[in-house]
Amino acid sequence: MSSQAPASGLRLQIAAIEQEIASLLAQKAKLEETLATVPFPALSLPLDIARLIFHRVVPDHPSNRRIVEALKIAGVCTAWRDIVFTAPELWTTVAVKTGNVAMVQALDTWLPRTKGSAFKLIINFERDERVATAVWAAATRYSAQWQDVLLTTGDSLTLPLPNSLPALTALTIQGDLALECADGSTVDAPHFSHLSLDTPILMFQLGLPLEQVATLYLQGESYSGLIPILAKTPDVRDLTLDFSDSDGLVASAGASSPLVLTCLHTLEYNHDLPEAIVIALVLPVLHTLRFRSELPGPFNTVPTSQLLTMPGTGARRALRELEIGRTRGHTVTSQVMAWLAGLPTLTRLTICLDGFGPEDIATFCNEIAGGDLLPELETLLITHMKRAVEAQVLADVVERRWRWVGGGSRIKKFEVQLVGEDVLGYVERRLGSGQMKGLEYMISQGHSTHPHNLNMY
């Protein structure tokens, strides 16, 4: 009896504690029920909290939608109006059209609310050049705060640049719009590094420090004069060329001497980039190659060999990342396999399999799963798989490769678009079995995405 006395006492204490917990839970439920009927005192929120909430509510949209939503909040009450008009983070995207001279007054009203913060400026220049000039002058008064600038015009237009743009990082120009300094000098813009043009010839009419450009996007209808244009940005790291040579000026696209881009890390271009341009480019540190659409042709062509050969040595370049935007037809399927076989150093592959049939997909997966193809691959991203495919094939390519460590890398990240609920479920079960710790994979079906990280297992 005496030996059970301590245990009996503990049981009594536990019962008392449980009774107290039950009483507290009942009180908590009653309080929550009462609080649910009381409006939250939003007006008593600390200023910083209210500003943060408003910032989350107002969409970060590249148009005046942001300002419209901010003004809606300001119209609720005087307190919220004061918060909106004194919160610079709500005014960091300003978009205007120059069709109405009232936009000058709008800028003079909106821009002081940024309180010196850097902001994104979007101007769509319309036909009235007088109004366009007035709007530009109003915006220029705050040019020290310009961070990201997008300018659009349907007509040919030349505008003056201020002497200094201390916060500018990115400029996008859509249309024939030149930005020049009055004395022909170059603007002081120490942080400028991103440039996007759909009229590349404007490169010769920009009073900006182009030698600082690290990311360059060029779009147009002709490759003519492209090499001299690229020579204006000698230190570019990421280059995208999006052209359609509709006027046939391919012959004049090349250059008499090669262009060496010593910093170019990533190159993205259309499949129809002329051979003259590919051959003229000397890219000693190229790391990533992206094709916006189909492959440019068979792997063993002269332009490809030139692009993938280290200058001065003749050795094959150790390309690490390849992205293929589209695959169409059996001929292209064989070309894809030839490209992959010729790039054994790839660690990341993004490939669109819209042109692959079930047999092609099976061949592709089996080659990778065996380790003979892409032995150093770590990340595999498969997109636009529109045909039904056997689920086991897709699961095998990751599961078998994950375990394959004979002198090569393991696949660490896997993303794929799948068709069919049965396929989705099967692959999720196989990859989520807990045997591949550290694997990250994402399975998309239609508009649904299912991200996973197996570090949790």
Coordinates of C-alpha atoms in Angstrom, one line a residue:
M1 CA 0.0 0.0 0.0
S2 CA 2.7 2.4 1.0
S3 CA 4.6 1.8 -2.3
Q4 CA 1.5 3.0 -4.3
A5 CA 0.9 6.1 -2.3
P6 CA 3.3 8.3 -4.3
A7 CA 1.8 7.1 -7.6
S8 CA -1.7 7.8 -6.2
G9 CA -0.7 11.3 -5.2
L10 CA 0.7 12.0 -8.7
R11 CA -2.6 10.8 -10.3
L12 CA -4.5 13.2 -8.1
Q13 CA -2.2 16.1 -9.1
I14 CA -2.6 15.2 -12.7
A15 CA -6.3 15.1 -12.4
A16 CA -6.3 18.5 -10.8
I17 CA -4.1 20.0 -13.5
E18 CA -6.3 18.5 -16.2
Q19 CA -9.4 20.0 -14.6
E20 CA -7.6 23.4 -14.4
I21 CA -6.6 23.1 -18.1
A22 CA -10.2 22.3 -19.1
S23 CA -11.4 25.3 -17.2
L24 CA -8.8 27.6 -18.8
L25 CA -9.7 26.3 -22.3
A26 CA -13.4 27.0 -21.7
Q27 CA -12.5 30.6 -20.6
K28 CA -10.3 31.0 -23.7
A29 CA -13.1 29.8 -26.0
K30 CA -15.5 32.2 -24.4
L31 CA -13.1 35.1 -24.7
E32 CA -12.4 34.3 -28.4
E33 CA -16.1 34.1 -29.1
T34 CA -16.5 37.6 -27.5
L35 CA -13.6 39.1 -29.4
A36 CA -14.9 37.8 -32.7
T37 CA -17.8 40.1 -32.4
V38 CA -15.7 43.2 -31.7
P39 CA -14.4 45.2 -34.7
F40 CA -10.6 45.4 -34.6
P41 CA -9.4 48.9 -33.8
A42 CA -7.5 49.4 -37.0
L43 CA -7.1 53.2 -36.4
S44 CA -5.1 52.4 -33.3
L45 CA -2.5 50.4 -35.1
P46 CA 1.1 51.7 -34.9
L47 CA 2.0 53.8 -37.9
D48 CA 4.7 51.4 -39.1
I49 CA 2.4 48.4 -38.9
A50 CA -0.4 50.2 -40.8
R51 CA 2.1 51.3 -43.5
L52 CA 3.4 47.7 -43.8
I53 CA -0.2 46.4 -44.2
F54 CA -1.0 49.0 -46.9
H55 CA 2.2 48.1 -48.7
R56 CA 1.2 44.4 -48.8
V57 CA -2.3 45.3 -50.0
V58 CA -1.3 47.6 -52.8
P59 CA -0.2 45.5 -55.8
D60 CA 3.4 45.9 -57.0
H61 CA 2.2 46.4 -60.6
P62 CA 4.1 48.2 -63.4
S63 CA 1.4 50.7 -64.0
N64 CA -0.7 53.3 -62.2
R65 CA -2.7 50.4 -60.7
R66 CA -0.5 50.8 -57.6
I67 CA -1.3 54.5 -57.3
V68 CA -5.0 53.9 -57.9
E69 CA -5.2 51.3 -55.1
A70 CA -3.2 53.6 -52.8
L71 CA -5.7 56.4 -53.4
K72 CA -8.6 54.1 -52.7
I73 CA -7.1 53.4 -49.3
A74 CA -6.6 57.1 -48.7
G75 CA -10.3 57.7 -49.4
V76 CA -11.4 55.6 -46.4
C77 CA -10.8 58.2 -43.7
T78 CA -8.5 61.1 -42.7
A79 CA -6.2 58.9 -40.7
W80 CA -5.6 56.4 -43.5
R81 CA -5.2 59.3 -45.9
D82 CA -2.4 60.7 -43.8
I83 CA -0.7 57.3 -43.7
V84 CA -0.9 56.8 -47.4
F85 CA 0.4 60.3 -48.3
T86 CA 3.3 59.9 -45.9
A87 CA 4.4 56.3 -46.8
P88 CA 7.0 56.6 -49.6
E89 CA 7.0 52.9 -50.3
L90 CA 3.5 53.2 -51.7
W91 CA 4.7 55.7 -54.4
T92 CA 7.8 53.8 -55.7
T93 CA 6.2 52.9 -59.0
V94 CA 4.9 55.9 -61.1
A95 CA 3.5 55.4 -64.6
V96 CA 2.2 58.2 -66.8
K97 CA 1.1 58.8 -70.4
T98 CA 1.9 62.1 -72.1
G99 CA -1.5 62.4 -73.9
N100 CA -2.6 65.0 -71.4
V101 CA -0.7 68.0 -70.0
A102 CA -2.3 67.3 -66.6
M103 CA 0.3 64.6 -66.2
V104 CA 2.8 67.3 -65.4
Q105 CA 0.8 68.3 -62.3
A106 CA 0.2 64.7 -61.4
L107 CA 4.0 64.1 -61.3
D108 CA 4.5 67.2 -59.3
T109 CA 1.9 65.9 -56.8
W110 CA 3.0 62.2 -56.7
L111 CA 6.8 62.4 -56.8
P112 CA 7.3 64.5 -53.6
R113 CA 5.5 61.7 -51.7
T114 CA 8.5 59.4 -52.5
K115 CA 10.4 61.5 -49.9
G116 CA 13.7 60.9 -51.6
S117 CA 13.3 57.1 -52.1
A118 CA 14.4 55.5 -55.3
F119 CA 11.4 54.7 -57.6
K120 CA 10.5 53.1 -60.9
L121 CA 9.4 55.5 -63.6
I122 CA 7.3 54.4 -66.6
I123 CA 6.4 56.9 -69.3
N124 CA 4.5 56.2 -72.4
F125 CA 5.2 59.0 -74.8
E126 CA 2.3 59.9 -77.1
R127 CA 2.0 62.1 -80.2
D128 CA 2.1 65.6 -78.7
E129 CA 5.8 66.3 -78.5
R130 CA 5.2 69.5 -76.5
V131 CA 3.4 67.6 -73.7
A132 CA 6.0 64.9 -73.9
T133 CA 8.8 67.4 -73.3
A134 CA 6.9 69.0 -70.4
V135 CA 6.3 65.6 -68.7
W136 CA 9.9 64.6 -69.2
A137 CA 11.0 67.9 -67.6
A138 CA 8.8 67.3 -64.6
A139 CA 10.1 63.8 -64.2
T140 CA 13.7 65.0 -64.6
R141 CA 13.4 67.2 -61.5
Y142 CA 13.5 63.9 -59.5
S143 CA 16.1 62.1 -61.7
A144 CA 18.3 61.6 -58.7
Q145 CA 15.8 59.0 -57.5
W146 CA 15.3 57.1 -60.7
Q147 CA 16.1 53.5 -60.2
D148 CA 14.3 51.6 -62.9
V149 CA 13.1 53.5 -66.0
L150 CA 10.8 52.2 -68.8
L151 CA 10.2 54.5 -71.7
T152 CA 7.9 53.8 -74.6
T153 CA 7.2 55.8 -77.8
G154 CA 5.5 55.2 -81.1
D155 CA 7.3 58.1 -82.8
S156 CA 10.9 59.1 -83.2
L157 CA 11.9 61.2 -80.2
T158 CA 15.1 62.7 -78.7
L159 CA 15.2 63.8 -75.0
P160 CA 17.9 65.4 -72.9
L161 CA 19.5 63.5 -70.1
P162 CA 20.3 65.1 -66.7
N163 CA 24.0 65.4 -65.7
S164 CA 23.7 62.7 -63.0
L165 CA 21.6 59.6 -62.3
P166 CA 23.0 58.4 -59.0
A167 CA 20.4 55.7 -58.3
L168 CA 19.7 54.4 -61.9
T169 CA 20.2 50.7 -62.3
A170 CA 18.1 49.7 -65.3
L171 CA 16.8 51.3 -68.4
T172 CA 14.3 49.9 -70.9
I173 CA 13.4 51.7 -74.2
Q174 CA 10.6 50.5 -76.5
G175 CA 10.6 52.5 -79.7
D176 CA 12.9 55.0 -81.4
L177 CA 13.8 57.2 -78.4
A178 CA 17.3 58.7 -78.0
L179 CA 18.6 60.0 -74.7
E180 CA 21.5 62.4 -75.2
C181 CA 23.5 64.9 -73.1
A182 CA 23.5 68.4 -74.5
D183 CA 27.3 68.5 -74.8
G184 CA 27.6 65.0 -76.0
S185 CA 29.2 63.7 -72.8
T186 CA 28.3 60.7 -70.7
V187 CA 26.0 60.9 -67.7
D188 CA 27.4 59.9 -64.3
A189 CA 25.4 56.8 -63.4
P190 CA 27.6 54.6 -61.1
H191 CA 25.0 51.9 -60.6
F192 CA 23.7 51.5 -64.1
S193 CA 24.0 47.9 -65.3
H194 CA 20.8 46.7 -67.1
L195 CA 19.8 47.8 -70.6
S196 CA 17.0 46.7 -72.8
L197 CA 16.4 48.0 -76.3
D198 CA 14.0 47.0 -79.1
T199 CA 15.8 49.4 -81.5
P200 CA 19.5 48.4 -81.0
I201 CA 20.9 51.2 -83.2
L202 CA 19.9 53.6 -80.4
M203 CA 23.0 52.3 -78.6
F204 CA 24.9 55.0 -80.5
Q205 CA 22.5 57.7 -79.1
L206 CA 22.6 56.9 -75.4
G207 CA 24.6 59.2 -73.2
L208 CA 25.0 56.5 -70.6
P209 CA 28.1 54.6 -69.4
L210 CA 27.5 51.6 -71.6
E211 CA 30.8 50.0 -70.6
Q212 CA 29.1 49.3 -67.2
V213 CA 26.3 47.3 -68.7
A214 CA 26.2 43.7 -67.3
T215 CA 22.8 42.6 -68.5
L216 CA 21.8 43.4 -72.1
Y217 CA 18.6 42.6 -74.0
L218 CA 18.4 43.5 -77.6
Q219 CA 15.3 42.9 -79.8
G220 CA 14.8 43.9 -83.4
E221 CA 13.9 43.0 -86.9
S222 CA 17.5 43.0 -88.4
Y223 CA 20.9 41.7 -87.3
S224 CA 22.5 44.4 -89.4
G225 CA 25.3 46.1 -87.6
L226 CA 24.9 43.9 -84.5
I227 CA 28.6 43.3 -83.8
P228 CA 29.5 47.1 -83.6
I229 CA 26.5 47.6 -81.4
L230 CA 27.7 44.8 -79.0
A231 CA 31.2 46.3 -79.0
K232 CA 29.7 49.3 -77.0
T233 CA 29.1 46.9 -74.0
P234 CA 32.5 45.2 -73.7
D235 CA 31.9 43.9 -70.1
V236 CA 28.4 42.5 -70.6
R237 CA 27.8 39.3 -68.6
D238 CA 24.3 38.3 -69.6
L239 CA 23.3 38.8 -73.3
T240 CA 19.9 38.1 -74.9
L241 CA 19.5 38.5 -78.7
D242 CA 15.8 38.3 -79.8
F243 CA 15.8 39.1 -83.5
S244 CA 13.7 38.2 -86.6
D245 CA 15.7 39.1 -89.7
S246 CA 12.7 39.9 -91.8
D247 CA 14.5 42.2 -94.2
G248 CA 17.2 39.7 -95.0
L249 CA 20.2 41.9 -94.0
V250 CA 22.1 38.9 -92.7
A251 CA 25.1 39.4 -94.9
S252 CA 26.0 42.7 -93.3
A253 CA 25.5 41.4 -89.7
G254 CA 29.1 40.1 -89.2
A255 CA 32.3 42.0 -88.6
S256 CA 35.7 42.2 -90.2
S257 CA 37.4 41.1 -87.0
P258 CA 36.2 39.0 -84.0
L259 CA 34.5 40.6 -81.0
V260 CA 36.0 39.4 -77.7
L261 CA 33.5 39.6 -74.8
T262 CA 35.7 38.7 -71.9
C263 CA 33.0 38.7 -69.2
L264 CA 30.1 37.1 -71.1
H265 CA 28.7 34.4 -68.8
T266 CA 25.3 33.7 -70.3
L267 CA 24.2 33.9 -73.9
E268 CA 20.6 33.5 -75.1
Y269 CA 19.6 33.7 -78.8
N270 CA 17.2 32.6 -81.5
H271 CA 17.9 29.4 -83.5
D272 CA 18.3 31.5 -86.6
L273 CA 21.2 33.7 -85.5
P274 CA 23.4 34.1 -88.5
E275 CA 26.6 32.1 -88.7
A276 CA 28.5 35.4 -89.3
I277 CA 27.6 36.6 -85.8
V278 CA 28.2 33.4 -84.0
I279 CA 31.6 33.0 -85.6
A280 CA 32.5 36.6 -84.8
L281 CA 31.9 36.2 -81.1
V282 CA 34.8 35.1 -78.9
L283 CA 33.5 34.2 -75.5
P284 CA 36.3 32.9 -73.2
V285 CA 34.2 32.4 -70.1
L286 CA 30.8 31.3 -71.5
H287 CA 29.0 29.3 -68.9
T288 CA 25.3 29.1 -69.9
L289 CA 23.7 28.8 -73.3
R290 CA 20.0 29.3 -73.9
F291 CA 18.0 28.9 -77.1
R292 CA 14.8 30.9 -77.1
S293 CA 13.2 28.5 -79.5
E294 CA 14.7 25.5 -81.4
L295 CA 18.3 24.4 -81.5
P296 CA 20.3 26.3 -84.1
G297 CA 20.9 23.1 -86.1
P298 CA 23.1 20.0 -85.9
F299 CA 25.7 19.9 -83.2
N300 CA 28.8 19.6 -85.5
T301 CA 28.2 22.7 -87.5
V302 CA 30.9 25.4 -87.9
P303 CA 29.1 28.1 -85.8
T304 CA 28.5 25.6 -82.9
S305 CA 32.0 24.3 -83.0
Q306 CA 33.3 27.9 -82.9
L307 CA 31.0 28.8 -80.0
L308 CA 31.9 25.8 -77.9
T309 CA 35.6 25.8 -78.5
M310 CA 37.9 27.7 -76.1
P311 CA 39.7 30.5 -78.1
G312 CA 43.4 29.9 -78.7
T313 CA 43.4 26.3 -77.4
G314 CA 41.0 24.3 -79.6
A315 CA 39.8 22.5 -76.5
R316 CA 36.0 21.9 -75.9
R317 CA 34.4 24.5 -73.6
A318 CA 33.2 23.3 -70.2
L319 CA 29.6 24.5 -70.7
R320 CA 27.7 24.1 -67.4
E321 CA 24.1 25.1 -68.3
L322 CA 21.9 24.5 -71.4
E323 CA 18.3 25.6 -72.0
I324 CA 16.4 24.4 -75.0
G325 CA 13.1 26.3 -75.5
R326 CA 11.4 24.1 -78.0
T327 CA 11.8 20.7 -79.7
R328 CA 9.9 19.9 -82.9
G329 CA 10.0 16.7 -85.0
H330 CA 12.1 13.6 -85.2
T331 CA 15.1 15.4 -86.8
V332 CA 15.2 17.8 -84.0
T333 CA 14.9 15.0 -81.5
S334 CA 18.1 13.4 -82.9
Q335 CA 19.8 16.8 -82.8
V336 CA 18.9 17.2 -79.2
M337 CA 20.6 13.9 -78.3
A338 CA 23.7 14.8 -80.3
W339 CA 23.9 18.2 -78.5
L340 CA 23.6 16.5 -75.1
A341 CA 26.2 13.9 -76.0
G342 CA 28.6 16.6 -77.0
L343 CA 28.3 18.6 -73.7
P344 CA 29.3 16.1 -71.0
T345 CA 30.2 19.0 -68.5
L346 CA 26.6 20.2 -68.1
T347 CA 25.4 20.4 -64.6
R348 CA 22.0 21.9 -65.4
L349 CA 19.6 21.1 -68.2
T350 CA 16.3 22.8 -69.0
I351 CA 14.5 21.2 -71.9
C352 CA 11.1 21.6 -73.5
L353 CA 9.9 18.2 -74.7
D354 CA 6.9 19.3 -76.7
G355 CA 8.2 17.6 -79.8
F356 CA 9.2 14.3 -78.1
G357 CA 7.0 11.3 -78.4
P358 CA 6.8 8.5 -75.7
E359 CA 9.6 6.5 -77.3
D360 CA 11.8 9.6 -77.6
I361 CA 11.2 10.5 -73.9
A362 CA 12.0 6.9 -72.9
T363 CA 15.2 7.0 -74.8
F364 CA 16.1 10.4 -73.4
C365 CA 15.4 9.3 -69.8
N366 CA 17.2 5.9 -70.1
E367 CA 20.3 7.6 -71.5
I368 CA 20.5 10.0 -68.6
A369 CA 19.5 7.3 -66.0
G370 CA 22.4 5.1 -67.1
G371 CA 25.0 7.9 -66.5
D372 CA 26.5 7.7 -70.0
L373 CA 24.7 10.9 -71.0
L374 CA 25.5 14.1 -69.0
P375 CA 27.5 12.4 -66.2
E376 CA 27.8 15.6 -64.2
L377 CA 24.1 16.6 -64.3
E378 CA 22.7 17.9 -61.0
T379 CA 19.6 19.8 -62.1
L380 CA 17.1 18.5 -64.6
L381 CA 14.1 20.7 -65.6
I382 CA 11.6 19.3 -68.1
T383 CA 8.8 21.5 -69.5
H384 CA 5.8 21.2 -71.9
M385 CA 5.6 17.4 -71.8
K386 CA 2.2 17.3 -73.6
R387 CA 2.1 13.6 -74.4
A388 CA 1.2 10.9 -72.0
V389 CA 4.3 9.0 -70.9
E390 CA 4.9 6.0 -68.7
A391 CA 5.4 7.1 -65.2
Q392 CA 8.1 4.6 -64.3
V393 CA 10.4 6.1 -67.0
L394 CA 10.3 9.5 -65.3
A395 CA 10.7 8.1 -61.8
D396 CA 13.6 5.9 -62.9
V397 CA 15.6 8.8 -64.4
V398 CA 15.8 10.5 -61.0
E399 CA 15.8 7.5 -58.7
R400 CA 18.5 5.5 -60.6
R401 CA 20.6 8.6 -61.2
W402 CA 20.3 9.6 -57.5
R403 CA 22.0 6.4 -56.5
W404 CA 24.5 6.5 -59.3
V405 CA 27.7 8.0 -57.9
G406 CA 30.4 6.1 -59.9
G407 CA 32.6 9.1 -60.6
G408 CA 29.8 11.6 -61.3
S409 CA 27.3 13.9 -59.7
R410 CA 23.9 13.0 -58.5
I411 CA 20.8 14.8 -59.6
K412 CA 20.0 17.2 -56.8
K413 CA 17.0 19.0 -58.3
F414 CA 14.3 17.7 -60.6
E415 CA 11.3 19.6 -62.1
V416 CA 8.9 18.2 -64.6
Q417 CA 5.4 19.0 -66.1
L418 CA 3.3 15.8 -66.1
V419 CA 0.1 14.8 -67.8
G420 CA -2.3 12.5 -66.1
E421 CA -3.2 12.0 -62.4
D422 CA -1.9 8.4 -62.4
V423 CA 1.5 9.6 -63.6
L424 CA 1.6 12.4 -61.0
G425 CA 0.7 10.1 -58.1
Y426 CA 3.2 7.4 -59.1
V427 CA 6.1 9.7 -59.4
E428 CA 5.3 11.5 -56.2
R429 CA 5.2 8.1 -54.4
R430 CA 8.5 7.0 -55.9
L431 CA 10.4 10.2 -55.2
G432 CA 8.8 10.7 -51.8
S433 CA 9.7 7.3 -50.5
G434 CA 12.4 8.8 -48.2
Q435 CA 15.4 7.1 -49.8
M436 CA 16.8 10.2 -51.6
K437 CA 17.4 12.7 -48.8
G438 CA 18.3 16.1 -50.0
L439 CA 16.6 15.8 -53.4
E440 CA 14.5 18.8 -54.4
Y441 CA 11.8 18.2 -56.9
M442 CA 8.8 20.0 -58.3
I443 CA 5.9 18.4 -60.2
S444 CA 3.6 20.6 -62.2
Q445 CA 0.3 19.5 -63.7
G446 CA -1.7 22.1 -65.6
H447 CA -1.6 25.3 -63.5
S448 CA -0.9 23.3 -60.3
T449 CA 2.6 23.1 -58.8
H450 CA 3.7 20.7 -56.1
P451 CA 7.1 21.6 -54.7
H452 CA 8.9 19.2 -52.5
N453 CA 12.2 19.1 -50.6
L454 CA 13.2 15.7 -49.3
N455 CA 15.6 17.1 -46.7
M456 CA 12.7 16.7 -44.3
Y457 CA 12.8 12.9 -44.5

